[in-house]
Every structure is written in C-alpha cells, then in structure tokens.
JSON list of C-alpha atoms in Angstrom, two decimals:
[
{"chain": "E", "resi": 30, "resn": "MET", "atom": "CA", "xyz": [75.89, 122.81, 194.22]},
{"chain": "E", "resi": 31, "resn": "ASN", "atom": "CA", "xyz": [73.47, 123.84, 191.47]},
{"chain": "E", "resi": 32, "resn": "SER", "atom": "CA", "xyz": [70.54, 123.86, 193.89]},
{"chain": "E", "resi": 33, "resn": "LYS", "atom": "CA", "xyz": [72.49, 126.12, 196.28]},
{"chain": "E", "resi": 34, "resn": "LEU", "atom": "CA", "xyz": [73.27, 128.55, 193.48]},
{"chain": "E", "resi": 35, "resn": "PHE", "atom": "CA", "xyz": [69.65, 128.52, 192.34]},
{"chain": "E", "resi": 36, "resn": "LEU", "atom": "CA", "xyz": [68.41, 129.13, 195.88]},
{"chain": "E", "resi": 37, "resn": "LEU", "atom": "CA", "xyz": [70.85, 132.02, 196.32]},
{"chain": "E", "resi": 38, "resn": "PHE", "atom": "CA", "xyz": [69.65, 133.48, 193.01]},
{"chain": "E", "resi": 39, "resn": "ARG", "atom": "CA", "xyz": [65.99, 133.16, 194.09]},
{"chain": "E", "resi": 40, "resn": "VAL", "atom": "CA", "xyz": [66.64, 134.75, 197.50]},
{"chain": "E", "resi": 41, "resn": "LYS", "atom": "CA", "xyz": [68.32, 137.72, 195.84]},
{"chain": "E", "resi": 42, "resn": "GLN", "atom": "CA", "xyz": [65.57, 137.96, 193.23]},
{"chain": "E", "resi": 43, "resn": "LEU", "atom": "CA", "xyz": [62.90, 138.00, 195.95]},
{"chain": "E", "resi": 44, "resn": "PHE", "atom": "CA", "xyz": [64.86, 140.63, 197.92]},
{"chain": "E", "resi": 45, "resn": "ILE", "atom": "CA", "xyz": [64.95, 142.89, 194.86]},
{"chain": "E", "resi": 46, "resn": "ALA", "atom": "CA", "xyz": [61.27, 142.29, 194.07]},
{"chain": "E", "resi": 47, "resn": "GLU", "atom": "CA", "xyz": [60.24, 143.06, 197.64]},
{"chain": "E", "resi": 48, "resn": "LYS", "atom": "CA", "xyz": [62.22, 146.31, 197.80]},
{"chain": "E", "resi": 49, "resn": "VAL", "atom": "CA", "xyz": [61.04, 147.45, 194.36]},
{"chain": "E", "resi": 50, "resn": "THR", "atom": "CA", "xyz": [57.36, 146.73, 195.00]},
{"chain": "E", "resi": 51, "resn": "GLY", "atom": "CA", "xyz": [57.42, 147.85, 198.62]},
{"chain": "E", "resi": 52, "resn": "GLY", "atom": "CA", "xyz": [55.98, 144.47, 199.44]},
{"chain": "E", "resi": 53, "resn": "GLY", "atom": "CA", "xyz": [56.64, 141.98, 202.09]},
{"chain": "E", "resi": 54, "resn": "ASN", "atom": "CA", "xyz": [53.08, 140.70, 202.19]},
{"chain": "E", "resi": 55, "resn": "GLY", "atom": "CA", "xyz": [53.61, 138.06, 199.56]},
{"chain": "E", "resi": 56, "resn": "SER", "atom": "CA", "xyz": [54.60, 134.49, 200.15]},
{"chain": "E", "resi": 57, "resn": "GLY", "atom": "CA", "xyz": [58.08, 133.24, 199.69]},
{"chain": "E", "resi": 58, "resn": "GLY", "atom": "CA", "xyz": [60.25, 135.33, 202.02]},
{"chain": "E", "resi": 59, "resn": "GLY", "atom": "CA", "xyz": [63.50, 133.67, 202.99]},
{"chain": "E", "resi": 60, "resn": "GLY", "atom": "CA", "xyz": [63.07, 130.20, 201.55]},
{"chain": "E", "resi": 61, "resn": "GLY", "atom": "CA", "xyz": [63.10, 131.22, 197.92]},
{"chain": "E", "resi": 62, "resn": "GLY", "atom": "CA", "xyz": [60.13, 129.05, 197.09]},
{"chain": "E", "resi": 63, "resn": "GLY", "atom": "CA", "xyz": [57.21, 131.47, 197.03]},
{"chain": "E", "resi": 64, "resn": "SER", "atom": "CA", "xyz": [55.92, 134.16, 194.79]},
{"chain": "E", "resi": 65, "resn": "GLY", "atom": "CA", "xyz": [57.89, 137.12, 196.12]},
{"chain": "E", "resi": 66, "resn": "GLY", "atom": "CA", "xyz": [56.86, 140.30, 197.87]},
{"chain": "E", "resi": 67, "resn": "GLY", "atom": "CA", "xyz": [53.39, 141.70, 197.77]},
{"chain": "E", "resi": 68, "resn": "GLY", "atom": "CA", "xyz": [52.28, 145.17, 196.78]},
{"chain": "E", "resi": 69, "resn": "ASN", "atom": "CA", "xyz": [52.00, 146.75, 193.40]},
{"chain": "E", "resi": 70, "resn": "THR", "atom": "CA", "xyz": [54.41, 148.89, 191.46]},
{"chain": "E", "resi": 71, "resn": "SER", "atom": "CA", "xyz": [53.13, 152.06, 189.91]},
{"chain": "E", "resi": 72, "resn": "SER", "atom": "CA", "xyz": [52.96, 152.26, 186.16]},
{"chain": "E", "resi": 73, "resn": "THR", "atom": "CA", "xyz": [55.86, 154.72, 186.17]},
{"chain": "E", "resi": 74, "resn": "SER", "atom": "CA", "xyz": [58.20, 152.18, 187.71]},
{"chain": "E", "resi": 75, "resn": "GLN", "atom": "CA", "xyz": [57.37, 149.16, 185.56]},
{"chain": "E", "resi": 76, "resn": "PRO", "atom": "CA", "xyz": [60.24, 148.17, 183.27]},
{"chain": "E", "resi": 77, "resn": "SER", "atom": "CA", "xyz": [58.18, 148.57, 180.12]},
{"chain": "E", "resi": 78, "resn": "LYS", "atom": "CA", "xyz": [61.14, 148.78, 177.80]},
{"chain": "E", "resi": 79, "resn": "CYS", "atom": "CA", "xyz": [62.75, 145.37, 178.29]},
{"chain": "E", "resi": 80, "resn": "GLY", "atom": "CA", "xyz": [64.13, 143.98, 175.08]},
{"chain": "E", "resi": 81, "resn": "SER", "atom": "CA", "xyz": [63.02, 140.72, 173.59]},
{"chain": "E", "resi": 82, "resn": "VAL", "atom": "CA", "xyz": [65.94, 139.00, 175.31]},
{"chain": "E", "resi": 83, "resn": "CYS", "atom": "CA", "xyz": [66.66, 140.06, 178.88]},
{"chain": "E", "resi": 84, "resn": "GLY", "atom": "CA", "xyz": [70.22, 140.98, 179.78]},
{"chain": "E", "resi": 85, "resn": "LYS", "atom": "CA", "xyz": [71.53, 141.15, 176.22]},
{"chain": "E", "resi": 86, "resn": "ASP", "atom": "CA", "xyz": [73.47, 144.19, 175.12]},
{"chain": "E", "resi": 87, "resn": "SER", "atom": "CA", "xyz": [71.67, 146.68, 172.88]},
{"chain": "E", "resi": 88, "resn": "ASN", "atom": "CA", "xyz": [73.21, 145.06, 169.81]},
{"chain": "E", "resi": 89, "resn": "GLY", "atom": "CA", "xyz": [71.54, 141.78, 170.84]},
{"chain": "E", "resi": 90, "resn": "THR", "atom": "CA", "xyz": [74.74, 139.90, 170.17]},
{"chain": "E", "resi": 91, "resn": "GLY", "atom": "CA", "xyz": [76.07, 138.97, 173.59]},
{"chain": "E", "resi": 92, "resn": "VAL", "atom": "CA", "xyz": [79.43, 139.79, 172.06]},
{"chain": "E", "resi": 93, "resn": "THR", "atom": "CA", "xyz": [82.61, 138.04, 173.14]},
{"chain": "E", "resi": 94, "resn": "ARG", "atom": "CA", "xyz": [84.81, 140.06, 175.46]},
{"chain": "E", "resi": 95, "resn": "ILE", "atom": "CA", "xyz": [88.49, 139.53, 176.08]},
{"chain": "E", "resi": 96, "resn": "VAL", "atom": "CA", "xyz": [89.76, 139.22, 179.65]},
{"chain": "E", "resi": 97, "resn": "GLY", "atom": "CA", "xyz": [91.32, 142.69, 179.52]},
{"chain": "E", "resi": 98, "resn": "GLY", "atom": "CA", "xyz": [88.10, 144.25, 178.24]},
{"chain": "E", "resi": 99, "resn": "THR", "atom": "CA", "xyz": [87.23, 146.53, 175.37]},
{"chain": "E", "resi": 100, "resn": "VAL", "atom": "CA", "xyz": [85.56, 149.90, 175.04]},
{"chain": "E", "resi": 101, "resn": "ALA", "atom": "CA", "xyz": [81.77, 149.54, 174.98]},
{"chain": "E", "resi": 102, "resn": "SER", "atom": "CA", "xyz": [79.71, 151.39, 172.41]},
{"chain": "E", "resi": 103, "resn": "LYS", "atom": "CA", "xyz": [77.60, 154.28, 173.66]},
{"chain": "E", "resi": 104, "resn": "GLY", "atom": "CA", "xyz": [74.28, 152.85, 174.88]},
{"chain": "E", "resi": 105, "resn": "GLU", "atom": "CA", "xyz": [75.47, 149.24, 174.55]},
{"chain": "E", "resi": 106, "resn": "TYR", "atom": "CA", "xyz": [74.53, 148.50, 178.17]},
{"chain": "E", "resi": 107, "resn": "PRO", "atom": "CA", "xyz": [71.64, 150.93, 178.76]},
{"chain": "E", "resi": 108, "resn": "TRP", "atom": "CA", "xyz": [70.80, 149.54, 182.22]},
{"chain": "E", "resi": 109, "resn": "LEU", "atom": "CA", "xyz": [74.27, 150.34, 183.60]},
{"chain": "E", "resi": 110, "resn": "VAL", "atom": "CA", "xyz": [74.35, 153.27, 186.02]},
{"chain": "E", "resi": 111, "resn": "LEU", "atom": "CA", "xyz": [77.23, 155.03, 187.73]},
{"chain": "E", "resi": 112, "resn": "VAL", "atom": "CA", "xyz": [76.62, 155.15, 191.48]},
{"chain": "E", "resi": 113, "resn": "LYS", "atom": "CA", "xyz": [78.46, 158.01, 193.22]},
{"chain": "E", "resi": 114, "resn": "ILE", "atom": "CA", "xyz": [78.78, 157.84, 197.00]},
{"chain": "E", "resi": 115, "resn": "THR", "atom": "CA", "xyz": [80.02, 160.86, 198.97]},
{"chain": "E", "resi": 116, "resn": "ALA", "atom": "CA", "xyz": [81.33, 160.05, 202.44]},
{"chain": "E", "resi": 117, "resn": "GLY", "atom": "CA", "xyz": [83.64, 162.23, 204.48]},
{"chain": "E", "resi": 118, "resn": "GLY", "atom": "CA", "xyz": [84.11, 164.57, 201.54]},
{"chain": "E", "resi": 119, "resn": "SER", "atom": "CA", "xyz": [85.63, 161.87, 199.33]},
{"chain": "E", "resi": 120, "resn": "PRO", "atom": "CA", "xyz": [83.56, 160.64, 196.38]},
{"chain": "E", "resi": 121, "resn": "MET", "atom": "CA", "xyz": [83.58, 156.92, 195.56]},
{"chain": "E", "resi": 122, "resn": "GLN", "atom": "CA", "xyz": [82.09, 155.19, 192.53]},
{"chain": "E", "resi": 123, "resn": "CYS", "atom": "CA", "xyz": [80.39, 151.87, 191.92]},
{"chain": "E", "resi": 124, "resn": "GLY", "atom": "CA", "xyz": [78.32, 150.39, 189.15]},
{"chain": "E", "resi": 125, "resn": "GLY", "atom": "CA", "xyz": [74.67, 149.46, 189.29]},
{"chain": "E", "resi": 126, "resn": "SER", "atom": "CA", "xyz": [71.79, 148.27, 187.11]},
{"chain": "E", "resi": 127, "resn": "LEU", "atom": "CA", "xyz": [68.38, 149.85, 186.56]},
{"chain": "E", "resi": 128, "resn": "VAL", "atom": "CA", "xyz": [65.49, 147.48, 187.28]},
{"chain": "E", "resi": 129, "resn": "THR", "atom": "CA", "xyz": [62.65, 150.05, 187.11]},
{"chain": "E", "resi": 130, "resn": "THR", "atom": "CA", "xyz": [62.41, 153.78, 186.49]},
{"chain": "E", "resi": 131, "resn": "THR", "atom": "CA", "xyz": [62.83, 154.37, 190.23]},
{"chain": "E", "resi": 132, "resn": "HIS", "atom": "CA", "xyz": [65.09, 151.52, 191.38]},
{"chain": "E", "resi": 133, "resn": "ALA", "atom": "CA", "xyz": [68.62, 150.32, 190.75]},
{"chain": "E", "resi": 134, "resn": "VAL", "atom": "CA", "xyz": [70.62, 147.49, 192.26]},
{"chain": "E", "resi": 135, "resn": "THR", "atom": "CA", "xyz": [74.26, 147.72, 193.26]},
{"chain": "E", "resi": 136, "resn": "ALA", "atom": "CA", "xyz": [76.72, 145.90, 195.51]},
{"chain": "E", "resi": 137, "resn": "ALA", "atom": "CA", "xyz": [76.04, 146.20, 199.25]},
{"chain": "E", "resi": 138, "resn": "HIS", "atom": "CA", "xyz": [79.76, 146.74, 199.91]},
{"chain": "E", "resi": 139, "resn": "CYS", "atom": "CA", "xyz": [79.49, 150.05, 198.04]},
{"chain": "E", "resi": 140, "resn": "LEU", "atom": "CA", "xyz": [77.36, 151.38, 200.89]},
{"chain": "E", "resi": 141, "resn": "GLU", "atom": "CA", "xyz": [79.68, 150.39, 203.74]},
{"chain": "E", "resi": 142, "resn": "PHE", "atom": "CA", "xyz": [81.42, 153.75, 204.06]},
{"chain": "E", "resi": 143, "resn": "SER", "atom": "CA", "xyz": [80.82, 155.66, 207.28]},
{"chain": "E", "resi": 144, "resn": "GLY", "atom": "CA", "xyz": [79.43, 159.16, 207.11]},
{"chain": "E", "resi": 145, "resn": "ILE", "atom": "CA", "xyz": [77.69, 158.86, 203.73]},
{"chain": "E", "resi": 146, "resn": "THR", "atom": "CA", "xyz": [76.22, 162.28, 202.96]},
{"chain": "E", "resi": 147, "resn": "GLU", "atom": "CA", "xyz": [74.96, 161.73, 199.42]},
{"chain": "E", "resi": 148, "resn": "ILE", "atom": "CA", "xyz": [74.34, 158.97, 196.89]},
{"chain": "E", "resi": 149, "resn": "THR", "atom": "CA", "xyz": [73.56, 159.79, 193.28]},
{"chain": "E", "resi": 150, "resn": "VAL", "atom": "CA", "xyz": [72.98, 157.72, 190.17]},
{"chain": "E", "resi": 151, "resn": "THR", "atom": "CA", "xyz": [74.02, 158.73, 186.67]},
{"chain": "E", "resi": 152, "resn": "ALA", "atom": "CA", "xyz": [72.10, 156.92, 183.95]},
{"chain": "E", "resi": 153, "resn": "GLY", "atom": "CA", "xyz": [73.21, 157.01, 180.31]},
{"chain": "E", "resi": 154, "resn": "GLU", "atom": "CA", "xyz": [76.86, 157.57, 181.29]},
{"chain": "E", "resi": 155, "resn": "HIS", "atom": "CA", "xyz": [79.50, 156.44, 178.83]},
{"chain": "E", "resi": 156, "resn": "ASP", "atom": "CA", "xyz": [82.77, 158.30, 179.41]},
{"chain": "E", "resi": 157, "resn": "VAL", "atom": "CA", "xyz": [83.33, 159.28, 183.05]},
{"chain": "E", "resi": 158, "resn": "SER", "atom": "CA", "xyz": [86.23, 161.55, 182.07]},
{"chain": "E", "resi": 159, "resn": "THR", "atom": "CA", "xyz": [83.83, 164.00, 180.38]},
{"chain": "E", "resi": 160, "resn": "THR", "atom": "CA", "xyz": [81.10, 166.14, 181.90]},
{"chain": "E", "resi": 161, "resn": "SER", "atom": "CA", "xyz": [79.17, 167.09, 178.79]},
{"chain": "E", "resi": 162, "resn": "GLU", "atom": "CA", "xyz": [77.38, 163.94, 177.62]},
{"chain": "E", "resi": 163, "resn": "ALA", "atom": "CA", "xyz": [73.88, 164.79, 176.39]},
{"chain": "E", "resi": 164, "resn": "THR", "atom": "CA", "xyz": [72.61, 161.28, 177.22]},
{"chain": "E", "resi": 165, "resn": "THR", "atom": "CA", "xyz": [73.18, 161.42, 180.99]},
{"chain": "E", "resi": 166, "resn": "GLN", "atom": "CA", "xyz": [70.50, 161.74, 183.65]},
{"chain": "E", "resi": 167, "resn": "PHE", "atom": "CA", "xyz": [71.59, 162.64, 187.20]},
{"chain": "E", "resi": 168, "resn": "ILE", "atom": "CA", "xyz": [69.30, 161.45, 189.98]},
{"chain": "E", "resi": 169, "resn": "GLU", "atom": "CA", "xyz": [69.59, 161.58, 193.75]},
{"chain": "E", "resi": 170, "resn": "VAL", "atom": "CA", "xyz": [69.08, 158.38, 195.73]},
{"chain": "E", "resi": 171, "resn": "THR", "atom": "CA", "xyz": [66.54, 158.83, 198.53]},
{"chain": "E", "resi": 172, "resn": "LYS", "atom": "CA", "xyz": [66.87, 155.39, 200.13]},
{"chain": "E", "resi": 173, "resn": "SER", "atom": "CA", "xyz": [69.40, 152.56, 200.08]},
{"chain": "E", "resi": 174, "resn": "THR", "atom": "CA", "xyz": [68.65, 149.09, 201.42]},
{"chain": "E", "resi": 175, "resn": "GLN", "atom": "CA", "xyz": [71.34, 146.44, 201.87]},
{"chain": "E", "resi": 176, "resn": "HIS", "atom": "CA", "xyz": [70.32, 142.79, 201.84]},
{"chain": "E", "resi": 177, "resn": "PRO", "atom": "CA", "xyz": [69.51, 141.89, 205.48]},
{"chain": "E", "resi": 178, "resn": "GLN", "atom": "CA", "xyz": [71.86, 138.88, 205.36]},
{"chain": "E", "resi": 179, "resn": "TYR", "atom": "CA", "xyz": [74.76, 140.77, 203.74]},
{"chain": "E", "resi": 180, "resn": "ASP", "atom": "CA", "xyz": [78.03, 139.64, 205.32]},
{"chain": "E", "resi": 181, "resn": "PRO", "atom": "CA", "xyz": [80.93, 142.07, 204.75]},
{"chain": "E", "resi": 182, "resn": "ASN", "atom": "CA", "xyz": [83.50, 139.40, 205.63]},
{"chain": "E", "resi": 183, "resn": "SER", "atom": "CA", "xyz": [82.36, 136.69, 203.23]},
{"chain": "E", "resi": 184, "resn": "GLN", "atom": "CA", "xyz": [80.62, 139.09, 200.80]},
{"chain": "E", "resi": 185, "resn": "ASP", "atom": "CA", "xyz": [77.58, 136.78, 200.87]},
{"chain": "E", "resi": 186, "resn": "ASN", "atom": "CA", "xyz": [74.38, 138.53, 199.71]},
{"chain": "E", "resi": 187, "resn": "ASP", "atom": "CA", "xyz": [76.43, 141.47, 198.42]},
{"chain": "E", "resi": 188, "resn": "ILE", "atom": "CA", "xyz": [73.46, 143.30, 196.92]},
{"chain": "E", "resi": 189, "resn": "ALA", "atom": "CA", "xyz": [71.51, 146.47, 197.69]},
{"chain": "E", "resi": 190, "resn": "VAL", "atom": "CA", "xyz": [68.50, 148.26, 196.23]},
{"chain": "E", "resi": 191, "resn": "LEU", "atom": "CA", "xyz": [68.65, 152.01, 195.59]},
{"chain": "E", "resi": 192, "resn": "THR", "atom": "CA", "xyz": [65.42, 154.04, 195.48]},
{"chain": "E", "resi": 193, "resn": "LEU", "atom": "CA", "xyz": [65.70, 157.02, 193.16]},
{"chain": "E", "resi": 194, "resn": "GLY", "atom": "CA", "xyz": [64.25, 160.43, 194.03]},
{"chain": "E", "resi": 195, "resn": "GLU", "atom": "CA", "xyz": [62.65, 160.76, 190.60]},
{"chain": "E", "resi": 196, "resn": "PRO", "atom": "CA", "xyz": [62.04, 158.39, 187.70]},
{"chain": "E", "resi": 197, "resn": "VAL", "atom": "CA", "xyz": [64.61, 158.04, 184.96]},
{"chain": "E", "resi": 198, "resn": "LYS", "atom": "CA", "xyz": [63.35, 158.55, 181.43]},
{"chain": "E", "resi": 199, "resn": "TRP", "atom": "CA", "xyz": [63.72, 155.55, 179.12]},
{"chain": "E", "resi": 200, "resn": "THR", "atom": "CA", "xyz": [65.78, 156.38, 176.03]},
{"chain": "E", "resi": 201, "resn": "ASP", "atom": "CA", "xyz": [68.04, 154.49, 173.64]},
{"chain": "E", "resi": 202, "resn": "ASN", "atom": "CA", "xyz": [70.82, 154.91, 176.24]},
{"chain": "E", "resi": 203, "resn": "VAL", "atom": "CA", "xyz": [68.76, 154.35, 179.40]},
{"chain": "E", "resi": 204, "resn": "ALA", "atom": "CA", "xyz": [66.67, 151.18, 179.81]},
{"chain": "E", "resi": 205, "resn": "PRO", "atom": "CA", "xyz": [66.13, 148.51, 182.50]},
{"chain": "E", "resi": 206, "resn": "ILE", "atom": "CA", "xyz": [67.86, 145.19, 182.81]},
{"chain": "E", "resi": 207, "resn": "CYS", "atom": "CA", "xyz": [65.25, 142.47, 183.10]},
{"chain": "E", "resi": 208, "resn": "LEU", "atom": "CA", "xyz": [65.29, 140.25, 186.17]},
{"chain": "E", "resi": 209, "resn": "GLY", "atom": "CA", "xyz": [66.33, 136.76, 185.17]},
{"chain": "E", "resi": 210, "resn": "ILE", "atom": "CA", "xyz": [63.88, 133.96, 184.62]},
{"chain": "E", "resi": 211, "resn": "ASN", "atom": "CA", "xyz": [63.91, 130.96, 186.94]},
{"chain": "E", "resi": 212, "resn": "GLN", "atom": "CA", "xyz": [66.27, 128.58, 185.26]},
{"chain": "E", "resi": 213, "resn": "ASP", "atom": "CA", "xyz": [69.75, 127.25, 185.84]},
{"chain": "E", "resi": 214, "resn": "HIS", "atom": "CA", "xyz": [72.39, 129.32, 184.05]},
{"chain": "E", "resi": 215, "resn": "THR", "atom": "CA", "xyz": [75.33, 127.08, 184.94]},
{"chain": "E", "resi": 216, "resn": "GLY", "atom": "CA", "xyz": [77.89, 127.19, 182.14]},
{"chain": "E", "resi": 217, "resn": "THR", "atom": "CA", "xyz": [76.46, 130.34, 180.57]},
{"chain": "E", "resi": 218, "resn": "LEU", "atom": "CA", "xyz": [79.04, 133.00, 179.73]},
{"chain": "E", "resi": 219, "resn": "ALA", "atom": "CA", "xyz": [78.39, 136.21, 181.65]},
{"chain": "E", "resi": 220, "resn": "VAL", "atom": "CA", "xyz": [79.41, 139.72, 180.62]},
{"chain": "E", "resi": 221, "resn": "VAL", "atom": "CA", "xyz": [80.72, 142.21, 183.17]},
{"chain": "E", "resi": 222, "resn": "ALA", "atom": "CA", "xyz": [80.34, 145.88, 182.29]},
{"chain": "E", "resi": 223, "resn": "GLY", "atom": "CA", "xyz": [81.65, 148.91, 184.13]},
{"chain": "E", "resi": 224, "resn": "TRP", "atom": "CA", "xyz": [84.07, 151.81, 183.93]},
{"chain": "E", "resi": 225, "resn": "GLY", "atom": "CA", "xyz": [87.83, 151.56, 184.00]},
{"chain": "E", "resi": 226, "resn": "THR", "atom": "CA", "xyz": [90.96, 151.78, 181.91]},
{"chain": "E", "resi": 227, "resn": "LEU", "atom": "CA", "xyz": [92.21, 149.28, 179.37]},
{"chain": "E", "resi": 228, "resn": "SER", "atom": "CA", "xyz": [95.86, 150.09, 180.10]},
{"chain": "E", "resi": 229, "resn": "TYR", "atom": "CA", "xyz": [98.02, 152.15, 182.44]}
]
C-alpha cells in the first residue's frame, strides 16, 4: 500500500513539474521513477521564497486544528489561492496552491464545468466576504491542464495545473508552497486550508 501511495505521489509530482517547466523531454514520464520533465523555468517563475520547512504555515508551527476548523490568521497559508471559475454565467469557487509565480495547482474536478468562460486566481485572499483587502492580487488564468489520467468517476488523479497570465508578486501574504520531498509521509498529520463557515 505504501509503495502505491508513493508512486501516486511521484506521478502527480512529475505531472506538476512537467506542466510548470513546459517540459516533457526529461526522463521519468508515467512510471514515476525518473527525473521529471525537461525544460527550464524562467527566473521569474522559480519559487525563490520557500520557507525553511516546506508546507508549514507562516507561523512555522504546524498548529493543531480541530475537525470543525478555526479561522486562519491573515497570511498564515500564503500559498493558498482562491480559484474562481465562470461557466454559464454562474461563478464557482475552488482552492488552489501557488507553486511558482506563474503556476498554481487545483483539483481537476473544479474544471469540469461546461461552458467555462473565465478562470481567475486571487492570491493573498483572506476573507471572501469583503472586496477591499489590500493584500489581494487578481490574476487571469490563461491555460488550465487536467492530469491526463484524471477519472471523474473515481476522482483518481484529481489534479490540474493553472498557468497564470502574469506573475504574482511574493509578499508576506503571497508565497509558494514547496513541492514535497521524496519520502513516505504515512502517519503524518496533514492540514487542510480553504474558505468556508465555522457554523450555520
């Protein structure tokens, strides 16, 4: 079971790396055993602001969260972006994570709507009920790529890469999430961050 999970992790990691670098010339493709996609990223898209510990909140604590959730501090998860999808006149929202200044990852099922006319990303968002946050950056998505083996029925490979029309600017509230290192994280507590209500 652990080897299957690791392989799935590596396949997704290679998919992200290939889409971010524009590669495909590197070794490793579908088996998860190679070095990832080829090509080079420009200096403007390199995640140069990764913290000393990848994937930790900005407090560096990896704080405990209750099942029902708590309100996050402003800038606590600086890689989190709000993905807005407009299809048929109705806006939908999903979460995503910045991996470079010009790429974010999100769930492939967020892009399944027919008649999508626009996809935008809001970086630095904290409170979606307000429109006047000084920390936000609004960016149009110019390309979206679902994982080629995404299965909408089983939700296998439920991941997509979004290419942004312009680079985000790294700030205290906007920074990349680092891609995980190649090790088994079985038994590690994960944190889920997003927007919602704590009560009705």
